[in-house]
Every structure is written in structure tokens, then in C-alpha cells.
């Protein structure tokens, strides 16, 4: 399994097979760390992937809408069509759409974000978590993602329970007034991401498989 959350989900569904957690990796040569904090005045929040409710889209939009006008903006990185019904009612949120970027272009662009948010209700892992962390960008994610296995709240990221607009708003409000600390979280996030290479994934996968077959 890619995460403890996935293993727990399988157990809750009745699986009794032995399960090993082997988290995914990140390409540190593509997703390289920034050396300076973003200079944009509004808090810039990135969201990578399809804007869906499974990924907590309406919770995030609701939290952004609750912040003072002009305090924050959302950059949506996606290759999927936007569900207009999903975003209805959030016209006050400043949203910039960036679509169809390659991994290299995405890595370069998310470095201008203060943080990346993935407040998923359920996420088997969430590769974007490690990709953003490798860029030195702290991630706000839920305990229902792979990030719960290596993110420590307000030490190398922001970790909340899923399904809460108030929890996201609280962390965004904290970020607004702690920009220097937020940048330091990103530096700690990069240090953590360096432990999660694809080579390390292959090593752990082989060890888990060898353990199963004896």
C-alpha cells in the first residue's frame, strides 16, 4: 500500500491479507527546491489536479471565501475540465487557472505559491504532496492522504482532519500572519522529501515483497 490511510481503508473493508506500507517517491532533479520566499502580497495557494469534491474542493473554496477580500488567491493547476457546478457560489474567490503544464513547468510554477493545498476526503497517496514539498513549498493536506505518514503539523507542513472548512480557514489565517514561518516549513518539507526518492521506493518495495515470499 502507498500509505497508512490506504492500509487502514483496506482493513476497514474487511481485508485480512498482510499489508506493507511503501510510500511513493519524487524526482528530486525535476522538483528542485526554491531558495527564496515568494514575493506576492496575497497569500498564494496552489491546488494541483482535478478540482473535485473528493479532493475537498468546496471545503478549500469555502475557506478562501471566508478570508478578508484580497488576502489570498488560488492557482489551479489542472489538465481536467472545470466543473462549474462545483465552484458555483464562490465568485468572490480569486482563481487563476494554469492548465496542461509539463512536470518541469509545474515544478517551476508552484515555487511561486506560498503553499499547496490538498484537503482530500480520501486520497490513496497524493503525489503532488511530495512534489510540492520537494520544491520547498509546504503542503496543507488531510489525515486521509499519504501526507499523514510524513507531515508533522507546523513543522514541515499543515495537517488537518478531512471535511472541515473551518480547519482549512484556520490554517490559512495562520499562514497569512506567519509568512516567514511558512517559508521555513517549506525548507523543512524539502528536507523530508529528500528521504522519499524513487530509488528508496524501489528498495522498500523489494524488501516488502521479499518479506512476503520469505
One Martini backbone bead per residue (centre of mass of N, CA, C, O) as a GRO file, in nm:
protein
  214
    1UNK     BB    1   0.100   0.033   0.017
    2UNK     BB    2   0.122   0.389  -0.001
    3UNK     BB    3  -0.049   0.399   0.279
    4UNK     BB    4  -0.200   0.401   0.581
    5UNK     BB    5  -0.478   0.476   0.476
    6UNK     BB    6  -0.506   0.240   0.281
    7UNK     BB    7  -0.471   0.013   0.485
    8UNK     BB    8  -0.715   0.097   0.662
    9UNK     BB    9  -0.927   0.072   0.436
   10UNK     BB   10  -0.892  -0.230   0.386
   11UNK     BB   11  -0.957  -0.324   0.673
   12UNK     BB   12  -1.245  -0.191   0.680
   13UNK     BB   13  -1.330  -0.384   0.423
   14UNK     BB   14  -1.195  -0.687   0.526
   15UNK     BB   15  -0.902  -0.719   0.508
   16UNK     BB   16  -0.642  -0.992   0.589
   17UNK     BB   17  -0.403  -0.917   0.447
   18UNK     BB   18  -0.096  -0.853   0.429
   19UNK     BB   19   0.045  -0.518   0.495
   20UNK     BB   20   0.247  -0.281   0.318
   21UNK     BB   21   0.416   0.026   0.352
   22UNK     BB   22   0.491   0.209   0.036
   23UNK     BB   23   0.598   0.493  -0.049
   24UNK     BB   24   0.637   0.717  -0.263
   25UNK     BB   25   0.808   0.923  -0.493
   26UNK     BB   26   1.061   1.168  -0.608
   27UNK     BB   27   1.191   1.398  -0.841
   28UNK     BB   28   1.466   1.596  -0.755
   29UNK     BB   29   1.543   1.710  -1.047
   30UNK     BB   30   1.262   1.846  -1.104
   31UNK     BB   31   1.194   1.897  -0.790
   32UNK     BB   32   1.316   2.184  -0.690
   33UNK     BB   33   1.443   2.409  -0.473
   34UNK     BB   34   1.390   2.690  -0.320
   35UNK     BB   35   1.559   3.004  -0.185
   36UNK     BB   36   1.294   3.184  -0.184
   37UNK     BB   37   1.043   3.372  -0.111
   38UNK     BB   38   0.762   3.483  -0.195
   39UNK     BB   39   0.642   3.819  -0.313
   40UNK     BB   40   0.356   3.799  -0.292
   41UNK     BB   41   0.099   3.933  -0.115
   42UNK     BB   42  -0.088   3.731  -0.159
   43UNK     BB   43  -0.194   3.442  -0.069
   44UNK     BB   44  -0.061   3.153  -0.233
   45UNK     BB   45  -0.264   2.889  -0.360
   46UNK     BB   46  -0.226   2.557  -0.447
   47UNK     BB   47  -0.382   2.336  -0.699
   48UNK     BB   48  -0.353   1.985  -0.787
   49UNK     BB   49  -0.580   1.889  -1.021
   50UNK     BB   50  -0.882   1.778  -0.991
   51UNK     BB   51  -1.176   1.956  -0.924
   52UNK     BB   52  -1.296   1.790  -0.644
   53UNK     BB   53  -1.464   1.669  -0.371
   54UNK     BB   54  -1.262   1.448  -0.291
   55UNK     BB   55  -1.040   1.698  -0.275
   56UNK     BB   56  -1.195   1.943  -0.123
   57UNK     BB   57  -1.290   2.196  -0.289
   58UNK     BB   58  -1.524   2.334  -0.120
   59UNK     BB   59  -1.360   2.372   0.135
   60UNK     BB   60  -1.145   2.556   0.014
   61UNK     BB   61  -1.329   2.774  -0.106
   62UNK     BB   62  -1.467   2.846   0.163
   63UNK     BB   63  -1.208   2.942   0.309
   64UNK     BB   64  -1.128   3.164   0.107
   65UNK     BB   65  -1.402   3.326   0.128
   66UNK     BB   66  -1.353   3.392   0.449
   67UNK     BB   67  -1.149   3.576   0.378
   68UNK     BB   68  -1.022   3.853   0.320
   69UNK     BB   69  -1.031   4.059   0.077
   70UNK     BB   70  -0.727   3.996  -0.101
   71UNK     BB   71  -0.553   3.784   0.079
   72UNK     BB   72  -0.619   3.557  -0.145
   73UNK     BB   73  -0.518   3.294  -0.379
   74UNK     BB   74  -0.588   3.069  -0.657
   75UNK     BB   75  -0.403   2.803  -0.809
   76UNK     BB   76  -0.497   2.607  -1.090
   77UNK     BB   77  -0.373   2.280  -1.158
   78UNK     BB   78  -0.482   2.144  -1.474
   79UNK     BB   79  -0.627   1.882  -1.717
   80UNK     BB   80  -0.917   1.943  -1.645
   81UNK     BB   81  -1.230   2.003  -1.628
   82UNK     BB   82  -1.451   2.239  -1.507
   83UNK     BB   83  -1.682   2.238  -1.248
   84UNK     BB   84  -1.922   2.475  -1.224
   85UNK     BB   85  -2.098   2.363  -0.992
   86UNK     BB   86  -1.870   2.350  -0.778
   87UNK     BB   87  -1.806   2.684  -0.796
   88UNK     BB   88  -2.065   2.774  -0.714
   89UNK     BB   89  -2.055   3.065  -0.496
   90UNK     BB   90  -1.721   3.156  -0.556
   91UNK     BB   91  -1.668   3.449  -0.693
   92UNK     BB   92  -1.473   3.582  -0.467
   93UNK     BB   93  -1.259   3.400  -0.567
   94UNK     BB   94  -0.927   3.405  -0.659
   95UNK     BB   95  -0.871   3.260  -0.985
   96UNK     BB   96  -0.609   3.069  -1.140
   97UNK     BB   97  -0.544   2.919  -1.452
   98UNK     BB   98  -0.331   2.619  -1.504
   99UNK     BB   99  -0.280   2.437  -1.800
  100UNK     BB  100  -0.087   2.172  -1.928
  101UNK     BB  101   0.161   2.109  -1.762
  102UNK     BB  102   0.453   2.013  -1.712
  103UNK     BB  103   0.654   1.906  -1.470
  104UNK     BB  104   0.863   2.133  -1.505
  105UNK     BB  105   0.661   2.370  -1.513
  106UNK     BB  106   0.525   2.311  -1.245
  107UNK     BB  107   0.770   2.336  -1.063
  108UNK     BB  108   0.828   2.634  -1.135
  109UNK     BB  109   0.541   2.750  -1.051
  110UNK     BB  110   0.494   2.649  -0.745
  111UNK     BB  111   0.723   2.833  -0.619
  112UNK     BB  112   0.509   3.087  -0.598
  113UNK     BB  113   0.388   2.946  -0.368
  114UNK     BB  114   0.315   2.927  -0.034
  115UNK     BB  115   0.105   2.689  -0.091
  116UNK     BB  116  -0.033   2.359  -0.086
  117UNK     BB  117  -0.357   2.211  -0.149
  118UNK     BB  118  -0.499   1.880  -0.008
  119UNK     BB  119  -0.828   1.831   0.117
  120UNK     BB  120  -0.893   1.532   0.124
  121UNK     BB  121  -1.112   1.271   0.187
  122UNK     BB  122  -0.961   1.074  -0.034
  123UNK     BB  123  -0.613   0.941  -0.055
  124UNK     BB  124  -0.385   0.713  -0.132
  125UNK     BB  125  -0.168   0.970  -0.154
  126UNK     BB  126  -0.034   1.221  -0.330
  127UNK     BB  127   0.213   1.331  -0.518
  128UNK     BB  128   0.197   1.644  -0.480
  129UNK     BB  129   0.309   1.654  -0.201
  130UNK     BB  130   0.608   1.581  -0.269
  131UNK     BB  131   0.650   1.784  -0.499
  132UNK     BB  132   0.615   2.039  -0.330
  133UNK     BB  133   0.821   1.977  -0.108
  134UNK     BB  134   1.067   1.963  -0.306
  135UNK     BB  135   1.017   2.286  -0.370
  136UNK     BB  136   0.958   2.422  -0.076
  137UNK     BB  137   0.645   2.360  -0.038
  138UNK     BB  138   0.399   2.369   0.161
  139UNK     BB  139   0.145   2.144   0.295
  140UNK     BB  140  -0.209   2.110   0.284
  141UNK     BB  141  -0.348   1.830   0.456
  142UNK     BB  142  -0.482   1.524   0.524
  143UNK     BB  143  -0.528   1.220   0.700
  144UNK     BB  144  -0.648   1.112   0.399
  145UNK     BB  145  -0.334   1.075   0.328
  146UNK     BB  146   0.003   1.028   0.272
  147UNK     BB  147   0.102   1.278   0.444
  148UNK     BB  148   0.055   1.151   0.734
  149UNK     BB  149   0.341   0.989   0.729
  150UNK     BB  150   0.537   1.289   0.711
  151UNK     BB  151   0.364   1.509   0.837
  152UNK     BB  152   0.424   1.787   1.055
  153UNK     BB  153   0.265   2.006   1.231
  154UNK     BB  154   0.429   2.303   1.184
  155UNK     BB  155   0.717   2.173   1.063
  156UNK     BB  156   0.646   2.055   0.734
  157UNK     BB  157   0.335   2.142   0.767
  158UNK     BB  158  -0.026   2.083   0.715
  159UNK     BB  159  -0.255   1.908   0.939
  160UNK     BB  160  -0.582   1.770   0.883
  161UNK     BB  161  -0.899   1.711   0.892
  162UNK     BB  162  -1.153   1.613   0.716
  163UNK     BB  163  -1.435   1.817   0.624
  164UNK     BB  164  -1.318   2.135   0.690
  165UNK     BB  165  -1.341   2.467   0.664
  166UNK     BB  166  -1.235   2.572   0.940
  167UNK     BB  167  -0.955   2.433   0.932
  168UNK     BB  168  -0.852   2.573   0.678
  169UNK     BB  169  -0.895   2.866   0.766
  170UNK     BB  170  -0.705   2.856   1.009
  171UNK     BB  171  -0.442   2.796   0.843
  172UNK     BB  172  -0.459   3.040   0.653
  173UNK     BB  173  -0.458   3.256   0.873
  174UNK     BB  174  -0.184   3.177   0.982
  175UNK     BB  175  -0.024   3.219   0.716
  176UNK     BB  176  -0.076   3.526   0.684
  177UNK     BB  177   0.098   3.579   0.978
  178UNK     BB  178   0.342   3.342   0.883
  179UNK     BB  179   0.549   3.364   0.638
  180UNK     BB  180   0.828   3.286   0.749
  181UNK     BB  181   0.741   3.014   0.868
  182UNK     BB  182   0.637   2.897   0.604
  183UNK     BB  183   0.912   2.888   0.465
  184UNK     BB  184   1.041   2.695   0.675
  185UNK     BB  185   0.855   2.462   0.618
  186UNK     BB  186   0.957   2.425   0.327
  187UNK     BB  187   1.246   2.345   0.404
  188UNK     BB  188   1.157   2.095   0.568
  189UNK     BB  189   1.011   1.958   0.334
  190UNK     BB  190   1.256   1.906   0.159
  191UNK     BB  191   1.407   1.726   0.360
  192UNK     BB  192   1.187   1.507   0.354
  193UNK     BB  193   1.175   1.448   0.044
  194UNK     BB  194   1.475   1.332   0.030
  195UNK     BB  195   1.364   1.044   0.155
  196UNK     BB  196   1.162   1.015  -0.127
  197UNK     BB  197   1.268   0.826  -0.345
  198UNK     BB  198   1.259   0.597  -0.599
  199UNK     BB  199   1.488   0.425  -0.489
  200UNK     BB  200   1.356   0.384  -0.210
  201UNK     BB  201   1.102   0.252  -0.312
  202UNK     BB  202   1.235   0.003  -0.440
  203UNK     BB  203   1.368  -0.102  -0.185
  204UNK     BB  204   1.105  -0.136  -0.014
  205UNK     BB  205   0.953  -0.314  -0.211
  206UNK     BB  206   1.150  -0.550  -0.211
  207UNK     BB  207   1.143  -0.603   0.095
  208UNK     BB  208   0.838  -0.664   0.112
  209UNK     BB  209   0.834  -0.896  -0.095
  210UNK     BB  210   1.045  -1.075   0.045
  211UNK     BB  211   0.879  -1.109   0.306
  212UNK     BB  212   0.635  -1.258   0.178
  213UNK     BB  213   0.815  -1.501   0.032
  214UNK     BB  214   1.082  -1.559   0.216
   0.00000   0.00000   0.00000
